[in-house]
Tab-separated table of C-alpha atoms in Angstrom:
chain	number	residue	atom	x	y	z
A	1	MET	CA	25.199	-18.775	-2.768
A	2	GLY	CA	21.719	-18.150	-1.964
A	3	LEU	CA	20.873	-21.609	-3.659
A	4	LEU	CA	23.702	-23.047	-1.380
A	5	ALA	CA	22.438	-21.354	1.817
A	6	ARG	CA	18.908	-22.604	1.834
A	7	ALA	CA	19.570	-25.951	0.314
A	8	PRO	CA	18.993	-28.786	2.698
A	9	ALA	CA	22.393	-30.061	4.198
A	10	LYS	CA	21.533	-33.840	2.910
A	11	ALA	CA	20.425	-32.697	-0.620
A	12	LEU	CA	24.040	-30.558	-0.909
A	13	ASP	CA	25.955	-33.577	0.583
A	14	GLU	CA	24.443	-36.156	-2.024
A	15	VAL	CA	25.083	-33.673	-4.948
A	16	TRP	CA	28.482	-32.702	-3.787
A	17	THR	CA	29.660	-36.121	-2.461
A	18	ALA	CA	28.332	-37.661	-6.383
A	19	PHE	CA	30.572	-34.762	-7.791
A	20	GLY	CA	33.794	-36.483	-6.791
A	21	GLU	CA	36.413	-36.151	-4.622
A	22	GLU	CA	36.925	-32.871	-2.601
A	23	PRO	CA	39.384	-30.612	-3.798
A	24	ALA	CA	42.207	-29.673	-1.027
A	25	PHE	CA	42.013	-26.455	0.326
A	26	THR	CA	43.219	-24.316	3.118
A	27	TRP	CA	41.001	-22.340	5.378
A	28	LEU	CA	41.068	-18.823	5.490
A	29	ARG	CA	37.954	-18.607	7.878
A	30	PRO	CA	37.281	-21.954	9.415
A	31	PRO	CA	33.279	-22.636	10.177
A	32	GLU	CA	31.950	-20.168	12.342
A	33	THR	CA	28.402	-20.440	14.029
A	34	GLY	CA	26.705	-17.035	14.733
A	35	GLY	CA	23.560	-15.271	14.727
A	36	VAL	CA	22.056	-12.508	11.972
A	37	MET	CA	19.262	-10.124	13.302
A	38	VAL	CA	16.661	-10.634	10.807
A	39	ARG	CA	14.646	-7.291	10.273
A	40	GLY	CA	11.113	-6.635	8.873
A	41	ARG	CA	9.373	-3.267	7.978
A	42	MET	CA	6.374	-1.733	9.694
A	43	GLY	CA	3.559	-2.279	7.507
A	44	GLY	CA	5.656	-4.312	5.134
A	45	THR	CA	6.962	-1.535	3.612
A	46	GLY	CA	7.799	1.195	6.474
A	47	ALA	CA	10.586	1.745	8.240
A	48	ALA	CA	12.888	-1.430	9.384
A	49	PHE	CA	12.600	-2.994	12.848
A	50	ASN	CA	14.263	-5.883	14.546
A	51	LEU	CA	12.431	-8.941	14.387
A	52	GLY	CA	14.826	-11.643	15.874
A	53	GLU	CA	17.952	-13.344	14.955
A	54	MET	CA	18.516	-16.452	12.620
A	55	THR	CA	21.578	-18.735	13.054
A	56	VAL	CA	23.999	-18.759	10.304
A	57	THR	CA	27.306	-20.747	9.715
A	58	ARG	CA	30.106	-18.789	7.754
A	59	CYS	CA	33.376	-19.633	6.379
A	60	ALA	CA	35.957	-18.818	3.654
A	61	LEU	CA	38.554	-21.320	2.027
A	62	ARG	CA	41.119	-21.045	-0.829
A	63	LEU	CA	41.520	-24.138	-3.136
A	64	ALA	CA	45.057	-25.577	-2.979
A	65	ASP	CA	45.119	-25.900	-6.810
A	66	GLY	CA	44.667	-22.502	-8.642
A	67	GLY	CA	44.013	-20.596	-5.375
A	68	ALA	CA	40.251	-19.675	-6.016
A	69	VAL	CA	38.765	-18.372	-2.872
A	70	GLY	CA	35.101	-19.702	-1.776
A	71	HIS	CA	32.911	-17.763	0.688
A	72	ALA	CA	29.798	-19.629	2.442
A	73	TYR	CA	26.865	-18.049	4.603
A	74	VAL	CA	24.372	-20.601	4.860
A	75	GLN	CA	21.299	-21.022	7.263
A	76	GLY	CA	21.710	-23.166	10.393
A	77	ARG	CA	24.714	-24.911	12.425
A	78	ASP	CA	25.998	-27.059	10.172
A	79	LYS	CA	29.692	-26.771	9.487
A	80	ALA	CA	30.287	-29.247	7.063
A	81	LYS	CA	27.462	-27.775	4.827
A	82	ALA	CA	29.417	-24.548	5.065
A	83	ARG	CA	32.583	-25.978	3.707
A	84	GLN	CA	30.768	-27.637	0.964
A	85	ALA	CA	28.735	-24.513	0.100
A	86	ALA	CA	32.185	-22.544	-0.134
A	87	LEU	CA	33.962	-25.492	-1.941
A	88	VAL	CA	31.003	-25.231	-4.647
A	89	ASP	CA	31.628	-21.296	-4.449
A	90	ALA	CA	35.298	-21.646	-5.230
A	91	VAL	CA	34.838	-24.480	-7.835
A	92	MET	CA	32.707	-22.202	-9.965
A	93	GLN	CA	35.180	-19.892	-10.468
A	94	THR	CA	37.695	-22.767	-11.966
A	95	GLU	CA	37.948	-24.410	-15.310
A	96	ARG	CA	35.087	-27.258	-13.888
A	97	ALA	CA	32.331	-24.399	-13.257
A	98	GLU	CA	30.143	-25.837	-16.196
A	99	ASP	CA	30.347	-29.431	-14.867
A	100	CYS	CA	29.703	-28.196	-11.089
A	101	ARG	CA	26.842	-26.040	-12.285
A	102	GLU	CA	25.376	-29.319	-14.348
A	103	ARG	CA	25.837	-31.735	-11.697
A	104	VAL	CA	25.575	-29.724	-8.226
A	105	LEU	CA	23.743	-26.363	-8.621
A	106	THR	CA	21.209	-27.521	-11.316
A	107	PRO	CA	20.084	-30.399	-9.493
A	108	LEU	CA	19.670	-28.570	-5.999
A	109	ALA	CA	17.882	-25.804	-7.825
A	110	ALA	CA	15.930	-28.538	-9.378
A	111	GLN	CA	15.073	-30.351	-5.837
A	112	MET	CA	14.247	-26.916	-4.346
A	113	GLU	CA	11.916	-26.037	-7.094
A	114	ALA	CA	9.735	-28.922	-6.639
A	115	ALA	CA	9.557	-28.846	-3.093
A	116	ARG	CA	8.213	-25.174	-3.839
A	117	ARG	CA	5.777	-26.077	-6.314
A	118	ALA	CA	4.502	-29.188	-4.175
A	119	ARG	CA	3.500	-26.259	-1.571
A	120	ALA	CA	2.181	-23.706	-3.805
A	121	ALA	CA	0.176	-26.519	-5.360
A	122	ARG	CA	-1.427	-27.547	-2.173
A	123	ALA	CA	-2.036	-23.954	-1.409
A	124	ALA	CA	-3.610	-23.413	-4.604
A	125	ALA	CA	-5.964	-26.303	-3.950
A	126	THR	CA	-7.378	-24.043	-0.964
A	127	ARG	CA	-8.086	-21.038	-2.753
A	128	VAL	CA	-11.676	-20.022	-1.881
A	129	GLU	CA	-14.142	-17.700	-3.553
A	130	PHE	CA	-16.683	-16.696	-0.980
A	131	PHE	CA	-20.028	-15.719	-2.348
A	132	THR	CA	-22.229	-13.464	-0.608
A	133	MET	CA	-25.612	-15.292	-0.189
A	134	VAL	CA	-28.002	-12.744	1.785
A	135	ARG	CA	-26.885	-9.043	2.879
A	136	GLY	CA	-28.601	-8.713	6.492
A	137	GLU	CA	-30.344	-5.454	5.334
A	138	ASP	CA	-34.195	-6.162	6.416
B	1	MET	CA	19.920	-8.284	51.409
B	2	TYR	CA	21.406	-11.570	49.465
B	3	VAL	CA	23.121	-13.912	51.648
B	4	ALA	CA	25.148	-17.286	49.638
B	5	VAL	CA	24.222	-20.496	50.890
B	6	LYS	CA	25.908	-23.522	50.026
B	7	GLY	CA	25.461	-27.458	50.407
B	8	GLY	CA	22.974	-29.794	48.684
B	9	GLU	CA	25.578	-30.852	46.056
B	10	ARG	CA	24.230	-34.276	46.015
B	11	ALA	CA	20.628	-33.711	46.417
B	12	ILE	CA	20.895	-31.462	43.240
B	13	ASP	CA	22.707	-33.832	41.242
B	14	ASN	CA	20.146	-36.823	42.354
B	15	ALA	CA	17.363	-34.343	41.618
B	16	HIS	CA	19.049	-33.700	38.004
B	17	ALA	CA	19.476	-37.303	37.322
B	18	TRP	CA	15.718	-37.956	38.177
B	19	LEU	CA	14.496	-35.045	36.102
B	20	ALA	CA	16.465	-37.136	33.270
B	21	GLU	CA	14.669	-40.183	33.890
B	22	GLU	CA	11.137	-38.493	34.128
B	23	ARG	CA	11.768	-36.864	31.040
B	24	ARG	CA	12.272	-40.163	29.471
B	25	GLY	CA	9.041	-41.056	30.939
B	26	ASP	CA	8.033	-44.967	30.647
B	27	PRO	CA	11.205	-46.598	28.745
B	28	SER	CA	8.589	-49.152	27.141
B	29	VAL	CA	7.372	-46.027	25.089
B	30	ALA	CA	9.431	-45.296	22.302
B	31	GLU	CA	11.810	-42.213	22.554
B	32	LEU	CA	10.702	-39.016	20.800
B	33	SER	CA	13.208	-37.650	18.259
B	34	VAL	CA	14.228	-33.954	17.854
B	35	ALA	CA	12.886	-34.478	14.281
B	36	GLN	CA	9.879	-35.864	15.217
B	37	ILE	CA	9.148	-32.897	17.495
B	38	ARG	CA	10.458	-30.489	14.443
B	39	GLU	CA	8.135	-32.077	12.125
B	40	GLN	CA	5.346	-33.076	13.952
B	41	LEU	CA	4.886	-30.429	17.015
B	42	ALA	CA	5.791	-27.707	14.127
B	43	LEU	CA	3.508	-24.881	16.169
B	44	ALA	CA	5.294	-25.552	19.346
B	45	VAL	CA	8.560	-25.219	17.627
B	46	ASN	CA	6.939	-21.894	16.016
B	47	ARG	CA	6.342	-20.704	19.186
B	48	VAL	CA	9.648	-21.499	20.783
B	49	MET	CA	11.619	-19.683	17.758
B	50	ALA	CA	9.471	-16.639	17.991
B	51	GLU	CA	9.580	-16.082	21.736
B	52	GLY	CA	13.014	-17.255	21.810
B	53	SER	CA	13.925	-14.948	19.122
B	54	LEU	CA	16.064	-17.258	17.390
B	55	TYR	CA	14.836	-18.960	13.908
B	56	ASP	CA	16.187	-22.460	14.318
B	57	PRO	CA	14.016	-25.129	14.186
B	58	ASP	CA	16.225	-27.887	15.159
B	59	LEU	CA	17.197	-26.222	18.139
B	60	ALA	CA	13.657	-25.210	19.201
B	61	ALA	CA	12.606	-28.692	18.933
B	62	LEU	CA	15.773	-29.966	21.079
B	63	ALA	CA	14.804	-27.313	23.887
B	64	ILE	CA	11.175	-28.588	23.707
B	65	LYS	CA	12.546	-32.296	24.148
B	66	GLN	CA	15.019	-30.798	27.258
B	67	ALA	CA	11.883	-28.763	28.599
B	68	ARG	CA	9.736	-31.729	29.084
B	69	GLY	CA	7.125	-29.742	26.717
B	70	ASP	CA	7.269	-26.768	29.112
B	71	LEU	CA	7.758	-24.075	26.282
B	72	ILE	CA	8.486	-21.142	28.461
B	73	GLU	CA	11.431	-23.212	29.824
B	74	ALA	CA	12.106	-24.064	26.052
B	75	ILE	CA	12.428	-20.521	25.311
B	76	PHE	CA	14.825	-19.756	28.287
B	77	LEU	CA	17.017	-22.484	27.010
B	78	ILE	CA	16.668	-20.816	23.349
B	79	ARG	CA	17.504	-17.504	24.941
B	80	ALA	CA	20.204	-18.457	26.621
B	81	TYR	CA	21.646	-20.035	23.766
B	82	ARG	CA	21.555	-17.220	21.743
B	83	THR	CA	23.616	-15.119	23.768
B	84	THR	CA	26.500	-17.386	23.105
B	85	LEU	CA	26.145	-16.338	19.493
B	86	PRO	CA	28.615	-13.903	17.784
B	87	ARG	CA	26.517	-11.624	16.267
B	88	LEU	CA	27.294	-12.107	12.230
B	89	GLY	CA	25.254	-9.175	11.156
B	90	ALA	CA	21.926	-7.897	10.223
B	91	SER	CA	19.908	-8.848	7.844
B	92	GLU	CA	18.327	-6.555	4.860
B	93	PRO	CA	14.528	-5.784	5.991
B	94	VAL	CA	12.483	-8.977	4.437
B	95	ASP	CA	10.305	-8.137	1.748
B	96	THR	CA	7.009	-10.061	2.964
B	97	GLY	CA	5.448	-8.721	-0.292
B	98	ALA	CA	7.544	-11.648	-2.375
B	99	MET	CA	6.464	-14.263	0.263
B	100	ALA	CA	5.708	-17.539	-1.363
B	101	CYS	CA	2.429	-17.997	0.677
B	102	ASP	CA	0.818	-21.122	2.171
B	103	ARG	CA	-1.651	-19.078	3.569
B	104	ARG	CA	-3.334	-15.390	2.974
B	105	ILE	CA	-6.619	-14.303	4.005
B	106	SER	CA	-8.358	-11.094	3.875
B	107	ALA	CA	-11.286	-10.672	6.408
B	108	THR	CA	-12.021	-7.157	4.828
B	109	PHE	CA	-11.930	-7.896	0.894
B	110	LYS	CA	-13.703	-10.748	-0.241
B	111	ASP	CA	-12.410	-10.503	-3.887
B	112	ALA	CA	-8.771	-10.195	-2.777
B	113	PRO	CA	-6.852	-9.952	-5.968
B	114	GLY	CA	-4.774	-13.129	-5.469
B	115	GLY	CA	-7.457	-14.711	-3.650
B	116	GLN	CA	-8.250	-15.919	-0.327
B	117	VAL	CA	-5.818	-19.002	-0.080
B	118	LEU	CA	-6.818	-21.117	3.460
B	119	GLY	CA	-3.543	-23.056	3.800
B	120	PRO	CA	-3.354	-25.689	6.454
B	121	THR	CA	-5.487	-23.994	8.730
B	122	PHE	CA	-7.975	-25.198	12.060
B	123	ASP	CA	-10.243	-22.298	10.776
B	124	TYR	CA	-13.617	-24.069	9.975
B	125	THR	CA	-12.563	-27.162	11.787
B	126	HIS	CA	-15.291	-28.720	14.421
B	127	ARG	CA	-12.485	-28.725	17.255
B	128	LEU	CA	-13.996	-32.319	18.181
B	129	LEU	CA	-10.885	-34.829	18.946
B	130	ASP	CA	-9.766	-36.977	16.172
B	131	PHE	CA	-9.777	-40.580	17.808
B	132	MET	CA	-8.586	-41.950	14.439
B	133	LEU	CA	-5.030	-39.876	15.220
B	134	ALA	CA	-4.908	-42.110	18.319
B	135	ALA	CA	-5.275	-44.923	16.205
B	136	GLY	CA	-2.549	-43.981	13.862
B	137	ALA	CA	-4.717	-43.784	10.537
B	138	GLU	CA	-3.044	-43.367	6.874
B	139	ILE	CA	-3.586	-39.847	6.063
B	140	ALA	CA	-4.808	-39.182	2.182
B	141	GLU	CA	-2.463	-36.872	0.462
B	142	ALA	CA	-3.376	-33.090	0.207
B	143	PRO	CA	-4.989	-32.224	-3.302
B	144	GLN	CA	-3.032	-29.953	-5.253
B	145	ALA	CA	-3.891	-27.789	-7.907
B	146	GLU	CA	-2.015	-25.507	-10.667
B	147	PRO	CA	0.405	-23.157	-8.421
B	148	ARG	CA	0.244	-19.622	-8.853
B	149	THR	CA	3.395	-18.005	-9.394
B	150	ALA	CA	2.281	-13.928	-9.620
B	151	PRO	CA	3.204	-12.572	-6.456
B	152	MET	CA	0.337	-11.703	-3.625
B	153	PRO	CA	-0.359	-7.946	-3.949
B	154	ARG	CA	-0.671	-6.646	-0.598
B	155	ILE	CA	-4.331	-5.507	0.801
B	156	THR	CA	-3.117	-2.308	1.991
B	157	ASP	CA	-1.836	-1.228	-1.006
B	158	PHE	CA	-5.400	-0.856	-2.678
B	159	LEU	CA	-6.180	1.279	0.422
B	160	ASP	CA	-2.957	3.111	0.175
B	161	ARG	CA	-3.383	3.916	-3.539
B	162	ASP	CA	-6.243	5.785	-2.872
B	163	GLY	CA	-5.215	7.594	0.362
B	164	LEU	CA	-7.584	6.057	2.408
B	165	ILE	CA	-5.100	4.528	4.746
B	166	GLN	CA	-2.325	6.324	6.746
B	167	PRO	CA	1.081	5.538	4.743
B	168	GLU	CA	3.749	3.967	6.210
B	169	ALA	CA	7.008	5.989	5.187
B	170	PRO	CA	9.742	3.509	4.190
B	171	SER	CA	13.167	4.335	5.668
B	172	ASP	CA	16.436	2.563	6.329
B	173	GLU	CA	17.562	4.013	9.347
B	174	VAL	CA	19.069	1.630	11.995
B	175	PRO	CA	16.333	0.340	14.218
B	176	PRO	CA	17.210	0.104	17.876
B	177	ASP	CA	17.838	-3.390	19.380
B	178	LEU	CA	17.038	-4.102	22.655
B	179	THR	CA	19.188	-7.361	23.201
B	180	ARG	CA	22.077	-4.576	22.649
B	181	ALA	CA	20.934	-1.941	24.920
B	182	PRO	CA	18.289	-2.151	27.961
B	183	LEU	CA	14.505	-1.145	26.812
B	184	ASP	CA	14.138	2.523	27.583
B	185	PHE	CA	11.051	4.994	27.775
B	186	PRO	CA	9.757	6.417	25.664
B	187	ALA	CA	10.303	3.355	23.189
B	188	ASN	CA	9.623	3.954	19.674
B	189	ARG	CA	7.739	1.973	17.478
B	190	ALA	CA	10.556	-0.142	15.995
B	191	LEU	CA	11.374	-0.902	19.673
B	192	ARG	CA	8.012	-1.822	20.444
B	193	LEU	CA	7.517	-3.933	17.552
B	194	GLN	CA	10.759	-6.216	18.701
B	195	SER	CA	9.398	-6.220	22.042
B	196	LEU	CA	5.626	-7.770	21.036
B	197	ALA	CA	7.884	-9.995	18.532
B	198	ARG	CA	9.483	-11.853	21.174
B	199	GLY	CA	6.644	-11.137	23.823
B	200	ASP	CA	4.538	-14.061	25.307
B	201	GLU	CA	1.576	-15.238	23.147
B	202	GLY	CA	-0.383	-15.187	26.028
B	203	PHE	CA	0.359	-12.060	27.680
B	204	VAL	CA	0.110	-10.377	24.265
B	205	LEU	CA	-3.201	-12.038	23.511
B	206	GLY	CA	-4.778	-10.752	26.781
B	207	MET	CA	-3.666	-7.272	26.150
B	208	ALA	CA	-5.098	-7.393	22.496
B	209	TYR	CA	-8.154	-8.854	23.834
B	210	SER	CA	-8.736	-6.200	26.278
B	211	THR	CA	-8.881	-3.446	23.010
B	212	GLN	CA	-11.346	-5.688	21.821
B	213	ARG	CA	-13.239	-5.502	24.732
B	214	GLY	CA	-13.406	-2.173	25.340
B	215	TYR	CA	-10.142	-0.990	27.083
B	216	GLY	CA	-8.599	1.291	24.332
B	217	ARG	CA	-10.975	0.321	21.635
B	218	ASN	CA	-9.484	0.383	18.014
B	219	HIS	CA	-11.958	-1.117	16.042
B	220	PRO	CA	-9.820	-3.611	14.047
B	221	PHE	CA	-10.417	-5.600	11.161
B	222	VAL	CA	-7.909	-8.143	9.585
B	223	GLY	CA	-7.013	-6.256	6.263
B	224	GLU	CA	-4.545	-9.543	5.470
B	225	LEU	CA	-2.984	-12.137	7.240
B	226	ARG	CA	-0.144	-14.302	5.214
B	227	VAL	CA	1.826	-17.397	6.085
B	228	GLY	CA	4.626	-18.185	4.288
B	229	CYS	CA	8.596	-18.139	3.289
B	230	VAL	CA	10.409	-15.160	2.934
B	231	ALA	CA	14.056	-15.033	1.661
B	232	VAL	CA	16.659	-13.416	4.266
B	233	GLU	CA	19.560	-11.254	2.300
B	234	MET	CA	22.484	-9.722	4.321
B	235	GLU	CA	25.185	-7.761	2.892
B	236	ILE	CA	28.385	-9.658	3.038
B	237	PRO	CA	31.128	-7.409	3.985
B	238	GLU	CA	33.668	-9.642	2.181
B	239	LEU	CA	31.934	-9.432	-0.896
B	240	GLY	CA	30.327	-5.892	-1.006
B	241	PHE	CA	27.177	-6.897	-2.257
B	242	ALA	CA	23.851	-8.834	-0.355
B	243	VAL	CA	23.215	-12.437	-0.881
B	244	GLU	CA	20.490	-14.518	0.140
B	245	ILE	CA	21.509	-16.285	3.433
B	246	GLY	CA	18.188	-18.368	4.019
B	247	GLU	CA	14.995	-18.449	4.384
B	248	VAL	CA	12.318	-18.123	7.145
B	249	VAL	CA	8.826	-19.056	7.396
B	250	LEU	CA	6.712	-15.965	8.860
B	251	THR	CA	3.482	-14.864	9.828
B	252	GLU	CA	2.107	-11.199	8.842
B	253	CYS	CA	-0.895	-9.585	10.303
B	254	GLU	CA	-1.876	-6.161	8.917
B	255	THR	CA	-4.976	-4.495	10.545
B	256	VAL	CA	-7.217	-2.061	9.108
B	257	ASN	CA	-8.442	0.251	12.106
B	258	GLN	CA	-10.563	3.281	12.647
B	259	PHE	CA	-9.879	6.646	10.998
B	260	ALA	CA	-7.767	9.426	12.304
B	261	GLY	CA	-8.359	12.373	10.620
B	262	SER	CA	-7.933	16.174	11.616
B	263	LYS	CA	-8.814	19.816	10.329
B	264	THR	CA	-6.145	19.628	7.773
B	265	GLU	CA	-5.974	16.108	7.026
B	266	PRO	CA	-9.265	13.595	5.531
B	267	PRO	CA	-10.259	10.805	7.657
B	268	GLN	CA	-8.037	7.687	6.999
B	269	PHE	CA	-7.912	4.359	8.408
B	270	THR	CA	-4.907	3.486	10.424
B	271	ARG	CA	-2.780	0.437	10.568
B	272	GLY	CA	-1.438	-2.350	13.200
B	273	TYR	CA	1.108	-4.675	12.325
B	274	GLY	CA	2.534	-8.043	13.808
B	275	LEU	CA	5.245	-10.149	12.596
B	276	ALA	CA	6.276	-13.484	13.837
B	277	PHE	CA	8.802	-16.272	13.080
B	278	GLY	CA	7.032	-19.289	11.963
B	279	HIS	CA	3.086	-20.162	11.581
B	280	SER	CA	2.125	-17.873	14.540
B	281	GLU	CA	-1.351	-16.272	13.653
B	282	ARG	CA	-2.642	-15.950	17.229
B	283	LYS	CA	0.686	-14.396	17.884
B	284	ALA	CA	0.608	-12.151	14.751
B	285	ILE	CA	-2.906	-10.869	14.944
B	286	SER	CA	-2.290	-9.987	18.744
B	287	MET	CA	0.635	-8.248	17.862
B	288	ALA	CA	-1.003	-6.082	15.204
B	289	LEU	CA	-3.925	-4.974	17.794
B	290	VAL	CA	-1.155	-3.978	20.236
B	291	ASP	CA	0.941	-2.400	17.906
B	292	ARG	CA	-2.280	-0.242	17.151
B	293	ALA	CA	-3.080	0.724	20.744
B	294	LEU	CA	0.466	1.649	21.581
B	295	ARG	CA	0.066	4.194	18.303
B	296	TRP	CA	-2.676	6.218	20.356
B	297	GLU	CA	-0.133	9.220	20.828
B	298	GLU	CA	1.305	9.545	17.190
B	299	LEU	CA	-2.502	9.116	15.731
B	300	GLY	CA	-3.749	12.013	18.003
B	301	GLU	CA	-5.876	9.699	20.056
B	302	ASP	CA	-6.805	10.323	23.806
B	303	ASP	CA	-5.184	8.279	26.474
B	304	MET	CA	-8.228	6.390	27.588
B	305	GLY	CA	-5.926	4.881	30.480
B	306	ALA	CA	-6.110	1.560	29.271
B	307	PRO	CA	-3.443	-1.194	29.853
B	308	ALA	CA	-3.096	-2.142	26.029
B	309	GLN	CA	-1.885	2.116	25.585
B	310	ASP	CA	0.564	1.759	28.091
B	311	ALA	CA	3.717	1.176	26.601
B	312	GLU	CA	5.830	0.781	29.924
B	313	PHE	CA	3.224	-1.507	31.162
B	314	VAL	CA	3.032	-3.625	28.195
B	315	LEU	CA	6.617	-3.691	27.426
B	316	SER	CA	8.030	-4.337	30.581
B	317	HIS	CA	5.759	-7.399	31.139
B	318	ALA	CA	5.532	-8.960	27.813
B	319	ASP	CA	8.865	-10.925	28.284
B	320	ASN	CA	8.018	-14.507	29.656
B	321	ILE	CA	11.820	-14.883	30.650
B	322	GLN	CA	12.281	-11.981	32.308
B	323	ALA	CA	8.553	-12.481	34.124
B	324	SER	CA	9.210	-15.960	34.976
B	325	GLY	CA	12.897	-15.323	36.147
B	326	PHE	CA	11.776	-12.734	38.677
B	327	LEU	CA	8.516	-14.899	39.401
B	328	GLU	CA	10.293	-18.150	39.875
B	329	HIS	CA	13.343	-16.953	41.884
B	330	ILE	CA	11.293	-16.320	44.907
B	331	LYS	CA	11.203	-20.337	45.270
B	332	LEU	CA	15.170	-20.402	45.761
B	333	PRO	CA	16.419	-20.262	49.080
B	334	HIS	CA	15.512	-17.037	50.875
B	335	TYR	CA	16.007	-18.240	54.627
B	336	VAL	CA	18.236	-15.720	55.655
B	337	ASP	CA	15.894	-12.855	54.184
B	338	PHE	CA	12.913	-14.650	55.673
B	339	GLN	CA	14.637	-15.343	59.223
B	340	SER	CA	15.374	-11.480	59.155
B	341	GLU	CA	11.456	-10.970	58.518
B	342	LEU	CA	10.448	-13.276	61.276
B	343	GLU	CA	12.587	-11.729	63.479
B	344	LEU	CA	11.251	-8.499	62.819
B	345	VAL	CA	7.582	-9.638	62.768
B	346	ARG	CA	8.424	-11.201	66.455
B	347	ARG	CA	9.577	-8.072	67.740
B	348	ILE	CA	6.749	-6.011	66.656
B	349	ARG	CA	4.326	-8.303	68.112
B	350	ALA	CA	6.577	-8.260	71.361
B	351	GLU	CA	6.646	-4.569	71.590
B	352	ALA	CA	2.701	-4.385	70.914
B	353	ALA	CA	1.823	-7.181	73.656
B	354	GLU	CA	4.296	-5.040	75.817
B	355	ALA	CA	2.252	-1.844	75.347
B	356	GLY	CA	-0.889	-3.615	75.873
B	357	THR	CA	-0.097	-4.820	79.008
B	358	ARG	CA	1.305	-1.311	80.094
B	359	GLU	CA	-2.056	0.257	78.978
B	360	ALA	CA	-4.042	-2.126	80.983
B	361	ALA	CA	-1.724	-1.812	84.177
B	362	GLU	CA	-1.976	2.013	83.710
């Protein structure tokens, strides 16, 4: 669910569309956009405080075939993305799970890992060592 | 006394139509897209998210476009929008120690474990206008190096381990939320941090600067400044466990400040803390300095009467939407109010003049 929550809508749409025709389903909770209060900790490790909200879209559905229930909580306001994420969650509980993992989740994870590495590689190139040249003690 | 006025609908509609035209500017110049603002004016987007108190880069970019680049107006639009959102819950406190850092520097430890990572910074630029940007020059790809996967240890942890810095006691107490209950004084540290996190960058910067200049001086060093992506997790009631619901870019600043100590406790460094949505360094550092200044009482310091030590003063004036709302409302029609004042002034003057003539006659 974390992967689907973070995935860019376009990337999820591409792999999900390529996975085949969308299975029939009924809504248990149609997509709804709301705010989640993001909390931080004082000093990074201390007591919690409220930092600010983020937009989140959630939904729940049941597959017509087999009745598997899928939930989604995805970042942002994209209702189509929430629907697709919930469908993936539901399909992952059916016999198509392995296929879905291979063709939807794994490529998504790879794409996001590549994006993360690209940033980390740029950050690594900006690592510095400061040398103390002269101490002003005179 | 407030008196309603009516009329002016046509003039108002026409003014708004002209506003839309002015917003667009010269139609022979290509129109800005929301995606262009999100990608290319990212620091403006970050400020609108931080002070609008809503993390959604697309919405912040739209608000900037709609507000013609007036960031406080854009923040107003975001604040108005966020009041329409149902609250789905509150996240687990984010773990900034596990941040995927784009940038991480320490001004106190040269050989910080994990290294000093400059990231995409304005620091060390010469602040000379780059006319190549105006000419639309191609940008060379940034160099890359082998990424580090190990988490970056927190600088203050080293001091903490040796007992040299005041510890931060973890607690899972539900913090107060000023979007749900009006700000009340005395405000605890959680409430102060929330208020500062959404406070006006310029105001918080000014307050922080005042402490550096001597009004409530607290000798800060930037122990650590980090910028990067952190996962946001929330417990989902229907599932009964916490899942990741997204990720946010945050800027975190920890300051190491001058000691406190007493007869029973050895001297220790103290801390200030700043955390803001997006890459917002000036804001995070300012917030940490003001947070530290506001902690004078719990750290047993003297009230020096400095503005930055006065929680009621700082927190009541930090919010630019409250401030501009009250400030700007005085430009809206106050004709009836003013007429009554005018009437009063005329009467006082007439009475004074009459008294003057009477005295002269006597």
